[in-house]
Amino acid sequence: MPAQPEVAEPRGNRSLVVAALAVTQTVGYGVLYYVFGVFLGPMSTDLGISTATSAGALTLAILVSGVMSVPVGRWLDRRGAHLLMTAGSLLASIAVLAWSQVQNVIQLYAVFVLIGIASAMVLYGPAIAVLVAVLEPKRRTNALLVVTLVAGLASTIFIPLAGQLISAQGWRHALLILGLVHNLVTVPLHALALRGTRPPGTTTADRGDRGRALRVALRDGGFWLITTGFVLHSGALAIVSVHLVLFLVDLGYQPAVAAGLTGLLGLYSVTGRIVTSVLQRWLDMSTIAARTFLIQCFAIGVLPLLGRHPLGAALCIVLFGLGFGVSTLATPAILLDRYGAAGYGTISGALATPVLAARAIGPLGAALLATTAGYRYTMVPVALACVAASVCLTFSRYIPGPQARATHDVHQ
């Protein structure tokens, strides 16, 4: 079997890289994604457009981010993340500042095209690629856990902060403040902490290996089962994120109570990541993810029955929330185990494109279903998607990956 490429040594301290990414992912997700819902109402009123039209801007950003995932992944494999993430942070800051000045829907959508491009350059995809490049395998799991646990607090920090800023300053000034915060935090950290972080190998032969790695992945039936599984799960999570409050209101809850119950999703996603990390000592990640998706299917499936009582609703949401952060840890672990580190950025980018598309399209499909059939049926596709995703990941384990086939050939 060919020797694995040596892990690149960053000039900076590896712990500093992990700490910097934990902070920048928290600020990035908080400002570029989670605060949007807080601005939706006042922004729509001020611009004189419907909330559905405004919400389309975020959908556009997610789709653009998905399209950008493949070229971003190729850049990461060839040149590393230092320049990419620094420039992306600056672009994101400029875009948020421009968002504060939009006067019509065309300007709003143009700004969110920039936010989509910047998101592809600075959020989890590139951050995880950095950790793959600079850390040896035994340290990656803990590093991923640290980064995702801290970033899991983004909604907890930035949603209330945005609400307070809007109340005190108005939505435009609130965005100016958040854009400046994003710029002052993320640009220096990416510029300084990521110096010297390079992908494994920089020779022409190494680049050829990465190209071959993607071709091998695309010819692998297991890759398409894994991709299908995560696409279905991503769409399911997006539907729950967007529509759970309204689903609970339809069950009879007051909006404030429904919002409070929905907040359990973010809280227990952090717990789910810790449990997943512990379970890796005994189970492979595909198995963990598949069983977690089944638990989510059960939880969302019985929510219409148990959810009319607050304790029943809380139990269902807690169980579903435990799987909210699993994909973030499972995706890199499964890809690295199956294909190795060579070409990781390109392969993960190829997977991210349809996954992000599902995240953008899923809530729109659920909204159409709610309009025609009522909110009581919106969680049915979520349950079906979770069980189908579990089946896909389970069967992917029975298709030998390139790493396993290479090991088998060596022993023949």
mmCIF file of C-alpha atoms in Angstrom:
data_model
loop_
_atom_site.group_PDB
_atom_site.id
_atom_site.type_symbol
_atom_site.label_atom_id
_atom_site.label_comp_id
_atom_site.label_asym_id
_atom_site.label_seq_id
_atom_site.Cartn_x
_atom_site.Cartn_y
_atom_site.Cartn_z
ATOM 1 C CA MET A 1 0.000 0.000 0.000
ATOM 2 C CA PRO A 2 1.411 3.442 -0.843
ATOM 3 C CA ALA A 3 2.738 5.452 2.060
ATOM 4 C CA GLN A 4 0.404 8.023 3.500
ATOM 5 C CA PRO A 5 1.492 11.628 3.015
ATOM 6 C CA GLU A 6 3.070 13.219 6.018
ATOM 7 C CA VAL A 7 0.999 15.679 7.970
ATOM 8 C CA ALA A 8 2.001 19.247 7.302
ATOM 9 C CA GLU A 9 3.592 21.146 10.156
ATOM 10 C CA PRO A 10 2.125 24.603 10.659
ATOM 11 C CA ARG A 11 4.526 27.281 11.761
ATOM 12 C CA GLY A 12 2.052 28.271 14.429
ATOM 13 C CA ASN A 13 0.993 26.256 17.434
ATOM 14 C CA ARG A 14 -1.567 23.554 16.652
ATOM 15 C CA SER A 15 -3.569 24.393 19.753
ATOM 16 C CA LEU A 16 -3.725 27.993 18.565
ATOM 17 C CA VAL A 17 -5.132 26.828 15.219
ATOM 18 C CA VAL A 18 -7.870 24.833 16.978
ATOM 19 C CA ALA A 19 -8.709 27.695 19.349
ATOM 20 C CA ALA A 20 -8.784 30.247 16.532
ATOM 21 C CA LEU A 21 -11.102 28.101 14.415
ATOM 22 C CA ALA A 22 -13.412 27.517 17.380
ATOM 23 C CA VAL A 23 -13.804 31.282 17.785
ATOM 24 C CA THR A 24 -14.117 32.123 14.080
ATOM 25 C CA GLN A 25 -16.684 29.376 13.454
ATOM 26 C CA THR A 26 -18.781 30.653 16.356
ATOM 27 C CA VAL A 27 -18.716 34.231 15.084
ATOM 28 C CA GLY A 28 -19.079 33.169 11.447
ATOM 29 C CA TYR A 29 -22.129 30.981 11.960
ATOM 30 C CA GLY A 30 -23.633 33.486 14.365
ATOM 31 C CA VAL A 31 -23.359 36.490 12.033
ATOM 32 C CA LEU A 32 -23.701 34.834 8.615
ATOM 33 C CA TYR A 33 -26.474 32.357 9.391
ATOM 34 C CA TYR A 34 -28.231 32.352 12.756
ATOM 35 C CA VAL A 35 -29.080 36.046 13.098
ATOM 36 C CA PHE A 36 -30.987 36.108 9.809
ATOM 37 C CA GLY A 37 -34.253 35.063 11.412
ATOM 38 C CA VAL A 38 -34.002 37.905 13.919
ATOM 39 C CA PHE A 39 -33.611 40.474 11.133
ATOM 40 C CA LEU A 40 -36.301 38.924 8.924
ATOM 41 C CA GLY A 41 -39.282 40.799 10.373
ATOM 42 C CA PRO A 42 -37.915 44.349 10.769
ATOM 43 C CA MET A 43 -35.965 44.163 7.500
ATOM 44 C CA SER A 44 -39.007 42.987 5.512
ATOM 45 C CA THR A 45 -41.169 45.725 6.997
ATOM 46 C CA ASP A 46 -38.609 48.427 6.255
ATOM 47 C CA LEU A 47 -38.024 47.247 2.672
ATOM 48 C CA GLY A 48 -41.739 46.769 2.032
ATOM 49 C CA ILE A 49 -41.427 43.135 0.927
ATOM 50 C CA SER A 50 -42.913 39.899 2.219
ATOM 51 C CA THR A 51 -41.037 37.722 4.705
ATOM 52 C CA ALA A 52 -41.117 34.910 2.113
ATOM 53 C CA THR A 53 -39.293 37.137 -0.369
ATOM 54 C CA SER A 54 -36.742 38.109 2.273
ATOM 55 C CA ALA A 55 -36.281 34.480 3.315
ATOM 56 C CA GLY A 56 -35.417 33.643 -0.292
ATOM 57 C CA ALA A 57 -32.187 35.594 0.163
ATOM 58 C CA LEU A 58 -30.899 33.079 2.718
ATOM 59 C CA THR A 59 -31.995 30.195 0.485
ATOM 60 C CA LEU A 60 -30.007 31.767 -2.354
ATOM 61 C CA ALA A 61 -26.939 32.131 -0.132
ATOM 62 C CA ILE A 62 -27.054 28.445 0.846
ATOM 63 C CA LEU A 63 -27.385 27.372 -2.794
ATOM 64 C CA VAL A 64 -24.465 29.592 -3.829
ATOM 65 C CA SER A 65 -22.396 28.164 -0.974
ATOM 66 C CA GLY A 66 -23.159 24.650 -2.237
ATOM 67 C CA VAL A 67 -22.081 25.503 -5.779
ATOM 68 C CA MET A 68 -18.850 27.005 -4.439
ATOM 69 C CA SER A 69 -17.993 23.953 -2.331
ATOM 70 C CA VAL A 70 -16.189 22.068 -5.115
ATOM 71 C CA PRO A 71 -13.844 24.897 -6.250
ATOM 72 C CA VAL A 72 -13.206 25.798 -2.618
ATOM 73 C CA GLY A 73 -12.329 22.173 -1.854
ATOM 74 C CA ARG A 74 -9.887 22.065 -4.756
ATOM 75 C CA TRP A 75 -8.238 25.285 -3.577
ATOM 76 C CA LEU A 76 -7.871 23.856 -0.061
ATOM 77 C CA ASP A 77 -6.175 20.719 -1.377
ATOM 78 C CA ARG A 78 -3.763 22.677 -3.575
ATOM 79 C CA ARG A 79 -2.963 25.827 -1.623
ATOM 80 C CA GLY A 80 -4.287 25.476 1.913
ATOM 81 C CA ALA A 81 -6.701 27.662 3.867
ATOM 82 C CA HIS A 82 -4.660 30.672 5.001
ATOM 83 C CA LEU A 83 -5.353 33.040 2.115
ATOM 84 C CA LEU A 84 -8.783 31.553 1.361
ATOM 85 C CA MET A 85 -10.219 31.921 4.863
ATOM 86 C CA THR A 86 -8.640 35.323 5.445
ATOM 87 C CA ALA A 87 -10.061 36.691 2.193
ATOM 88 C CA GLY A 88 -13.403 34.972 2.858
ATOM 89 C CA SER A 89 -13.653 36.577 6.281
ATOM 90 C CA LEU A 90 -13.008 39.997 4.783
ATOM 91 C CA LEU A 91 -15.574 39.389 2.023
ATOM 92 C CA ALA A 92 -18.145 38.223 4.599
ATOM 93 C CA SER A 93 -17.597 41.341 6.717
ATOM 94 C CA ILE A 94 -18.006 43.620 3.691
ATOM 95 C CA ALA A 95 -21.160 41.739 2.678
ATOM 96 C CA VAL A 96 -22.735 42.151 6.131
ATOM 97 C CA LEU A 97 -21.928 45.861 6.101
ATOM 98 C CA ALA A 98 -23.478 46.096 2.623
ATOM 99 C CA TRP A 99 -26.528 44.199 3.909
ATOM 100 C CA SER A 100 -27.146 47.042 6.352
ATOM 101 C CA GLN A 101 -27.489 49.476 3.432
ATOM 102 C CA VAL A 102 -29.787 47.568 1.040
ATOM 103 C CA GLN A 103 -32.803 49.475 -0.249
ATOM 104 C CA ASN A 104 -34.610 46.876 -2.369
ATOM 105 C CA VAL A 105 -34.886 43.155 -3.010
ATOM 106 C CA ILE A 106 -32.355 43.146 -5.868
ATOM 107 C CA GLN A 107 -29.674 44.631 -3.631
ATOM 108 C CA LEU A 108 -30.626 42.204 -0.849
ATOM 109 C CA TYR A 109 -30.234 39.169 -3.095
ATOM 110 C CA ALA A 110 -26.949 40.482 -4.525
ATOM 111 C CA VAL A 111 -25.560 40.840 -1.009
ATOM 112 C CA PHE A 112 -26.586 37.295 -0.139
ATOM 113 C CA VAL A 113 -24.805 35.943 -3.197
ATOM 114 C CA LEU A 114 -21.646 37.406 -1.630
ATOM 115 C CA ILE A 115 -22.560 35.946 1.758
ATOM 116 C CA GLY A 116 -23.007 32.535 0.109
ATOM 117 C CA ILE A 117 -19.575 32.741 -1.525
ATOM 118 C CA ALA A 118 -17.963 33.893 1.724
ATOM 119 C CA SER A 119 -19.703 31.150 3.733
ATOM 120 C CA ALA A 120 -18.203 28.486 1.477
ATOM 121 C CA MET A 121 -14.783 30.016 2.143
ATOM 122 C CA VAL A 122 -14.922 30.319 5.943
ATOM 123 C CA LEU A 123 -17.386 27.955 7.641
ATOM 124 C CA TYR A 124 -17.132 24.279 8.617
ATOM 125 C CA GLY A 125 -15.908 22.863 5.298
ATOM 126 C CA PRO A 126 -12.628 24.808 5.149
ATOM 127 C CA ALA A 127 -12.195 24.714 8.937
ATOM 128 C CA ILE A 128 -12.372 20.916 9.021
ATOM 129 C CA ALA A 129 -10.010 20.707 6.036
ATOM 130 C CA VAL A 130 -7.476 22.730 8.046
ATOM 131 C CA LEU A 131 -7.707 20.305 10.969
ATOM 132 C CA VAL A 132 -7.243 17.369 8.591
ATOM 133 C CA ALA A 133 -4.161 19.034 7.099
ATOM 134 C CA VAL A 134 -2.363 20.007 10.299
ATOM 135 C CA LEU A 135 -3.280 17.319 12.831
ATOM 136 C CA GLU A 136 -2.353 13.662 13.002
ATOM 137 C CA PRO A 137 -5.365 11.297 12.967
ATOM 138 C CA LYS A 138 -5.381 10.594 16.715
ATOM 139 C CA ARG A 139 -5.800 14.319 17.498
ATOM 140 C CA ARG A 140 -8.409 15.145 14.842
ATOM 141 C CA THR A 141 -11.414 13.762 16.721
ATOM 142 C CA ASN A 142 -10.776 15.850 19.829
ATOM 143 C CA ALA A 143 -10.025 18.941 17.733
ATOM 144 C CA LEU A 144 -13.247 18.526 15.747
ATOM 145 C CA LEU A 145 -15.156 18.100 18.979
ATOM 146 C CA VAL A 146 -13.689 21.270 20.483
ATOM 147 C CA VAL A 147 -14.412 23.378 17.402
ATOM 148 C CA THR A 148 -17.968 22.094 16.934
ATOM 149 C CA LEU A 149 -18.839 22.294 20.635
ATOM 150 C CA VAL A 150 -17.798 25.933 20.837
ATOM 151 C CA ALA A 151 -19.412 26.797 17.492
ATOM 152 C CA GLY A 152 -22.568 25.051 18.697
ATOM 153 C CA LEU A 153 -23.056 28.050 20.986
ATOM 154 C CA ALA A 154 -23.294 30.452 18.038
ATOM 155 C CA SER A 155 -27.091 30.586 18.060
ATOM 156 C CA THR A 156 -27.174 30.878 21.859
ATOM 157 C CA ILE A 157 -24.851 33.893 21.735
ATOM 158 C CA PHE A 158 -25.804 35.737 18.580
ATOM 159 C CA ILE A 159 -29.586 35.385 18.349
ATOM 160 C CA PRO A 160 -30.213 37.179 21.679
ATOM 161 C CA LEU A 161 -27.390 39.647 20.915
ATOM 162 C CA ALA A 162 -28.940 40.528 17.561
ATOM 163 C CA GLY A 163 -32.325 40.986 19.213
ATOM 164 C CA GLN A 164 -30.891 43.387 21.768
ATOM 165 C CA LEU A 165 -28.997 45.352 19.130
ATOM 166 C CA ILE A 166 -32.092 45.697 16.930
ATOM 167 C CA SER A 167 -34.141 46.842 19.912
ATOM 168 C CA ALA A 168 -31.555 49.437 20.871
ATOM 169 C CA GLN A 169 -30.173 50.579 17.502
ATOM 170 C CA GLY A 170 -32.517 49.418 14.732
ATOM 171 C CA TRP A 171 -31.778 46.639 12.252
ATOM 172 C CA ARG A 172 -29.410 48.608 10.022
ATOM 173 C CA HIS A 173 -27.131 49.805 12.827
ATOM 174 C CA ALA A 174 -27.277 46.334 14.387
ATOM 175 C CA LEU A 175 -25.876 44.859 11.167
ATOM 176 C CA LEU A 176 -23.142 47.495 11.061
ATOM 177 C CA ILE A 177 -22.078 46.462 14.565
ATOM 178 C CA LEU A 178 -22.183 42.746 13.766
ATOM 179 C CA GLY A 179 -20.238 43.280 10.538
ATOM 180 C CA LEU A 180 -17.521 45.146 12.413
ATOM 181 C CA VAL A 181 -17.394 42.468 15.116
ATOM 182 C CA HIS A 182 -17.052 39.781 12.448
ATOM 183 C CA ASN A 183 -14.255 41.700 10.756
ATOM 184 C CA LEU A 184 -12.307 42.494 13.936
ATOM 185 C CA VAL A 185 -12.462 38.895 15.179
ATOM 186 C CA THR A 186 -12.249 36.583 12.164
ATOM 187 C CA VAL A 187 -9.910 38.376 9.763
ATOM 188 C CA PRO A 188 -6.956 38.728 12.213
ATOM 189 C CA LEU A 189 -7.407 35.207 13.606
ATOM 190 C CA HIS A 190 -7.428 33.597 10.154
ATOM 191 C CA ALA A 191 -4.556 35.781 8.975
ATOM 192 C CA LEU A 192 -2.325 35.025 11.963
ATOM 193 C CA ALA A 193 -3.273 31.562 13.242
ATOM 194 C CA LEU A 194 -3.466 29.833 9.845
ATOM 195 C CA ARG A 195 -0.034 30.898 8.569
ATOM 196 C CA GLY A 196 1.898 27.844 7.465
ATOM 197 C CA THR A 197 -1.104 25.507 7.438
ATOM 198 C CA ARG A 198 -0.647 23.645 4.177
ATOM 199 C CA PRO A 199 -2.375 20.593 2.685
ATOM 200 C CA PRO A 200 -0.483 17.271 2.903
ATOM 201 C CA GLY A 201 1.985 17.294 0.031
ATOM 202 C CA THR A 202 2.610 20.045 -2.501
ATOM 203 C CA THR A 203 4.320 18.293 -5.400
ATOM 204 C CA THR A 204 2.824 17.653 -8.831
ATOM 205 C CA ALA A 205 2.576 13.961 -7.964
ATOM 206 C CA ASP A 206 0.640 14.804 -4.793
ATOM 207 C CA ARG A 207 -1.788 16.944 -6.776
ATOM 208 C CA GLY A 208 -2.261 14.067 -9.190
ATOM 209 C CA ASP A 209 -3.038 11.774 -6.238
ATOM 210 C CA ARG A 210 -5.748 14.196 -5.106
ATOM 211 C CA GLY A 211 -7.317 14.237 -8.555
ATOM 212 C CA ARG A 212 -7.293 10.449 -8.614
ATOM 213 C CA ALA A 213 -8.821 10.386 -5.102
ATOM 214 C CA LEU A 214 -11.877 12.293 -6.331
ATOM 215 C CA ARG A 215 -12.252 10.071 -9.389
ATOM 216 C CA VAL A 216 -12.029 6.991 -7.187
ATOM 217 C CA ALA A 217 -14.683 8.415 -4.849
ATOM 218 C CA LEU A 218 -17.064 9.225 -7.693
ATOM 219 C CA ARG A 219 -16.741 5.656 -9.011
ATOM 220 C CA ASP A 220 -17.398 4.212 -5.550
ATOM 221 C CA GLY A 221 -20.975 3.083 -4.909
ATOM 222 C CA GLY A 222 -20.451 3.644 -1.201
ATOM 223 C CA PHE A 223 -19.775 7.347 -1.829
ATOM 224 C CA TRP A 224 -23.175 7.776 -3.460
ATOM 225 C CA LEU A 225 -24.927 5.957 -0.620
ATOM 226 C CA ILE A 226 -23.127 8.170 1.906
ATOM 227 C CA THR A 227 -23.973 11.279 -0.095
ATOM 228 C CA THR A 228 -27.631 10.286 -0.401
ATOM 229 C CA GLY A 229 -27.805 9.629 3.329
ATOM 230 C CA PHE A 230 -26.390 13.005 4.298
ATOM 231 C CA VAL A 231 -28.489 14.827 1.670
ATOM 232 C CA LEU A 232 -31.686 13.327 3.106
ATOM 233 C CA HIS A 233 -30.610 14.059 6.670
ATOM 234 C CA SER A 234 -29.610 17.632 5.845
ATOM 235 C CA GLY A 235 -33.001 18.319 4.301
ATOM 236 C CA ALA A 236 -34.736 16.816 7.345
ATOM 237 C CA LEU A 237 -32.739 18.963 9.786
ATOM 238 C CA ALA A 238 -33.442 22.090 7.769
ATOM 239 C CA ILE A 239 -37.193 21.411 7.798
ATOM 240 C CA VAL A 240 -37.189 20.978 11.578
ATOM 241 C CA SER A 241 -35.024 24.080 12.098
ATOM 242 C CA VAL A 242 -37.350 26.294 10.083
ATOM 243 C CA HIS A 243 -40.789 24.808 10.743
ATOM 244 C CA LEU A 244 -40.753 23.288 14.238
ATOM 245 C CA VAL A 245 -41.987 26.460 15.947
ATOM 246 C CA LEU A 246 -44.979 26.724 13.612
ATOM 247 C CA PHE A 247 -45.627 22.981 13.938
ATOM 248 C CA LEU A 248 -45.792 23.328 17.719
ATOM 249 C CA VAL A 249 -48.049 26.385 17.412
ATOM 250 C CA ASP A 250 -50.337 24.256 15.248
ATOM 251 C CA LEU A 251 -50.398 21.713 18.104
ATOM 252 C CA GLY A 252 -51.730 24.455 20.384
ATOM 253 C CA TYR A 253 -48.672 26.041 21.999
ATOM 254 C CA GLN A 254 -48.170 29.773 22.410
ATOM 255 C CA PRO A 255 -45.410 31.094 20.101
ATOM 256 C CA ALA A 256 -43.095 31.937 23.016
ATOM 257 C CA VAL A 257 -43.455 28.435 24.470
ATOM 258 C CA ALA A 258 -42.951 26.867 21.033
ATOM 259 C CA ALA A 259 -39.771 28.912 20.544
ATOM 260 C CA GLY A 260 -38.498 27.871 23.978
ATOM 261 C CA LEU A 261 -39.064 24.183 23.234
ATOM 262 C CA THR A 262 -37.369 24.552 19.838
ATOM 263 C CA GLY A 263 -34.349 26.036 21.591
ATOM 264 C CA LEU A 264 -33.707 22.580 23.073
ATOM 265 C CA LEU A 265 -32.488 21.491 19.619
ATOM 266 C CA GLY A 266 -29.376 23.663 19.785
ATOM 267 C CA LEU A 267 -28.725 22.876 23.440
ATOM 268 C CA TYR A 268 -28.828 19.118 22.956
ATOM 269 C CA SER A 269 -26.925 19.157 19.674
ATOM 270 C CA VAL A 270 -23.856 19.928 21.816
ATOM 271 C CA THR A 271 -24.677 16.950 24.049
ATOM 272 C CA GLY A 272 -25.093 14.776 20.968
ATOM 273 C CA ARG A 273 -21.612 15.670 19.743
ATOM 274 C CA ILE A 274 -20.093 14.663 23.083
ATOM 275 C CA VAL A 275 -21.983 11.352 23.099
ATOM 276 C CA THR A 276 -20.899 10.681 19.509
ATOM 277 C CA SER A 277 -17.263 11.313 20.379
ATOM 278 C CA VAL A 278 -17.461 8.862 23.300
ATOM 279 C CA LEU A 279 -19.214 6.172 21.240
ATOM 280 C CA GLN A 280 -16.378 6.260 18.680
ATOM 281 C CA ARG A 281 -14.340 4.186 21.118
ATOM 282 C CA TRP A 282 -16.581 1.184 20.428
ATOM 283 C CA LEU A 283 -18.438 1.825 17.158
ATOM 284 C CA ASP A 284 -17.506 3.088 13.715
ATOM 285 C CA MET A 285 -18.971 6.458 12.752
ATOM 286 C CA SER A 286 -21.286 5.100 10.044
ATOM 287 C CA THR A 287 -22.982 2.881 12.612
ATOM 288 C CA ILE A 288 -23.274 5.700 15.144
ATOM 289 C CA ALA A 289 -24.799 8.060 12.585
ATOM 290 C CA ALA A 290 -27.196 5.424 11.210
ATOM 291 C CA ARG A 291 -28.532 4.540 14.668
ATOM 292 C CA THR A 292 -28.815 8.205 15.615
ATOM 293 C CA PHE A 293 -30.880 8.890 12.508
ATOM 294 C CA LEU A 294 -33.262 6.068 13.538
ATOM 295 C CA ILE A 295 -33.669 7.667 16.962
ATOM 296 C CA GLN A 296 -34.497 10.942 15.239
ATOM 297 C CA CYS A 297 -37.041 9.172 13.021
ATOM 298 C CA PHE A 298 -38.753 7.756 16.113
ATOM 299 C CA ALA A 299 -38.665 11.091 17.963
ATOM 300 C CA ILE A 300 -40.177 13.147 15.161
ATOM 301 C CA GLY A 301 -42.609 10.354 14.282
ATOM 302 C CA VAL A 302 -44.213 10.286 17.739
ATOM 303 C CA LEU A 303 -44.099 14.075 18.211
ATOM 304 C CA PRO A 304 -47.663 14.563 16.858
ATOM 305 C CA LEU A 305 -48.879 12.035 19.464
ATOM 306 C CA LEU A 306 -46.798 12.970 22.503
ATOM 307 C CA GLY A 307 -46.236 16.604 21.609
ATOM 308 C CA ARG A 308 -49.551 17.906 22.902
ATOM 309 C CA HIS A 309 -48.135 17.648 26.415
ATOM 310 C CA PRO A 310 -45.100 19.878 27.124
ATOM 311 C CA LEU A 311 -43.107 17.033 28.678
ATOM 312 C CA GLY A 312 -43.805 14.798 25.689
ATOM 313 C CA ALA A 313 -42.833 17.560 23.265
ATOM 314 C CA ALA A 314 -39.648 18.262 25.218
ATOM 315 C CA LEU A 315 -38.697 14.559 25.229
ATOM 316 C CA CYS A 316 -39.193 14.246 21.462
ATOM 317 C CA ILE A 317 -37.235 17.440 20.751
ATOM 318 C CA VAL A 318 -34.394 16.415 23.053
ATOM 319 C CA LEU A 319 -34.081 13.035 21.317
ATOM 320 C CA PHE A 320 -34.163 14.653 17.905
ATOM 321 C CA GLY A 321 -31.718 17.347 19.013
ATOM 322 C CA LEU A 322 -29.118 14.749 20.012
ATOM 323 C CA GLY A 323 -28.615 14.057 16.303
ATOM 324 C CA PHE A 324 -28.445 17.695 15.235
ATOM 325 C CA GLY A 325 -24.675 17.885 15.442
ATOM 326 C CA VAL A 326 -23.810 14.311 14.466
ATOM 327 C CA SER A 327 -23.361 14.985 10.745
ATOM 328 C CA THR A 328 -20.687 17.594 11.439
ATOM 329 C CA LEU A 329 -18.528 14.970 13.142
ATOM 330 C CA ALA A 330 -19.644 11.985 11.075
ATOM 331 C CA THR A 331 -18.962 13.391 7.606
ATOM 332 C CA PRO A 332 -15.195 13.971 7.955
ATOM 333 C CA ALA A 333 -14.727 10.784 9.995
ATOM 334 C CA ILE A 334 -16.468 8.615 7.375
ATOM 335 C CA LEU A 335 -14.699 10.256 4.419
ATOM 336 C CA LEU A 336 -11.262 10.041 6.044
ATOM 337 C CA ASP A 337 -11.784 6.409 7.010
ATOM 338 C CA ARG A 338 -12.929 5.503 3.506
ATOM 339 C CA TYR A 339 -10.621 7.626 1.314
ATOM 340 C CA GLY A 340 -7.772 8.922 3.477
ATOM 341 C CA ALA A 341 -6.531 12.503 3.783
ATOM 342 C CA ALA A 342 -5.342 12.942 0.179
ATOM 343 C CA GLY A 343 -7.932 14.956 -1.689
ATOM 344 C CA TYR A 344 -10.127 15.371 1.385
ATOM 345 C CA GLY A 345 -11.051 18.977 0.559
ATOM 346 C CA THR A 346 -12.163 18.136 -2.976
ATOM 347 C CA ILE A 347 -14.096 15.016 -1.957
ATOM 348 C CA SER A 348 -15.845 16.758 0.945
ATOM 349 C CA GLY A 349 -16.664 19.678 -1.363
ATOM 350 C CA ALA A 350 -18.290 17.298 -3.848
ATOM 351 C CA LEU A 351 -20.431 15.885 -1.052
ATOM 352 C CA ALA A 352 -21.259 19.316 0.375
ATOM 353 C CA THR A 353 -22.828 20.624 -2.843
ATOM 354 C CA PRO A 354 -25.985 18.441 -2.783
ATOM 355 C CA VAL A 355 -26.090 18.501 1.034
ATOM 356 C CA LEU A 356 -26.317 22.304 1.067
ATOM 357 C CA ALA A 357 -28.841 22.227 -1.765
ATOM 358 C CA ALA A 358 -31.048 19.960 0.362
ATOM 359 C CA ARG A 359 -30.687 22.360 3.284
ATOM 360 C CA ALA A 360 -31.935 25.186 1.071
ATOM 361 C CA ILE A 361 -34.735 23.328 -0.708
ATOM 362 C CA GLY A 362 -36.107 21.196 2.152
ATOM 363 C CA PRO A 363 -37.847 24.024 4.067
ATOM 364 C CA LEU A 364 -39.421 25.334 0.846
ATOM 365 C CA GLY A 365 -40.888 21.920 0.101
ATOM 366 C CA ALA A 366 -42.204 21.657 3.654
ATOM 367 C CA ALA A 367 -43.777 25.109 3.347
ATOM 368 C CA LEU A 368 -45.622 24.015 0.216
ATOM 369 C CA LEU A 369 -46.792 20.875 1.997
ATOM 370 C CA ALA A 370 -47.999 22.935 4.961
ATOM 371 C CA THR A 371 -49.908 25.251 2.619
ATOM 372 C CA THR A 372 -51.725 22.422 0.877
ATOM 373 C CA ALA A 373 -52.144 19.793 3.613
ATOM 374 C CA GLY A 374 -51.560 21.643 6.893
ATOM 375 C CA TYR A 375 -48.698 21.681 9.384
ATOM 376 C CA ARG A 376 -49.668 18.351 10.915
ATOM 377 C CA TYR A 377 -48.064 16.609 7.918
ATOM 378 C CA THR A 378 -44.794 18.584 7.701
ATOM 379 C CA MET A 379 -42.883 16.180 9.938
ATOM 380 C CA VAL A 380 -43.826 13.087 7.907
ATOM 381 C CA PRO A 381 -41.096 13.677 5.260
ATOM 382 C CA VAL A 382 -38.630 14.354 8.090
ATOM 383 C CA ALA A 383 -39.254 10.928 9.632
ATOM 384 C CA LEU A 384 -39.067 9.199 6.233
ATOM 385 C CA ALA A 385 -35.852 11.031 5.323
ATOM 386 C CA CYS A 386 -34.190 10.053 8.612
ATOM 387 C CA VAL A 387 -34.972 6.347 8.227
ATOM 388 C CA ALA A 388 -33.871 6.391 4.572
ATOM 389 C CA ALA A 389 -30.623 8.158 5.559
ATOM 390 C CA SER A 390 -29.996 5.472 8.180
ATOM 391 C CA VAL A 391 -30.496 2.723 5.590
ATOM 392 C CA CYS A 392 -28.067 4.416 3.179
ATOM 393 C CA LEU A 393 -25.271 4.715 5.742
ATOM 394 C CA THR A 394 -25.843 1.172 6.970
ATOM 395 C CA PHE A 395 -25.570 -0.348 3.491
ATOM 396 C CA SER A 396 -22.540 1.817 2.616
ATOM 397 C CA ARG A 397 -20.565 -0.181 5.181
ATOM 398 C CA TYR A 398 -21.043 -3.347 3.111
ATOM 399 C CA ILE A 399 -19.403 -1.842 0.032
ATOM 400 C CA PRO A 400 -15.613 -1.997 0.550
ATOM 401 C CA GLY A 401 -14.004 1.410 0.212
ATOM 402 C CA PRO A 402 -10.743 2.136 -1.639
ATOM 403 C CA GLN A 403 -8.764 2.030 1.615
ATOM 404 C CA ALA A 404 -10.130 -1.404 2.515
ATOM 405 C CA ARG A 405 -9.596 -2.750 -1.020
ATOM 406 C CA ALA A 406 -5.996 -1.476 -1.034
ATOM 407 C CA THR A 407 -5.319 -3.217 2.309
ATOM 408 C CA HIS A 408 -6.891 -6.430 1.001
ATOM 409 C CA ASP A 409 -4.727 -6.337 -2.137
ATOM 410 C CA VAL A 410 -1.565 -5.914 -0.067
ATOM 411 C CA HIS A 411 -2.363 -9.051 1.942
ATOM 412 C CA GLN A 412 -3.111 -11.186 -1.120
#
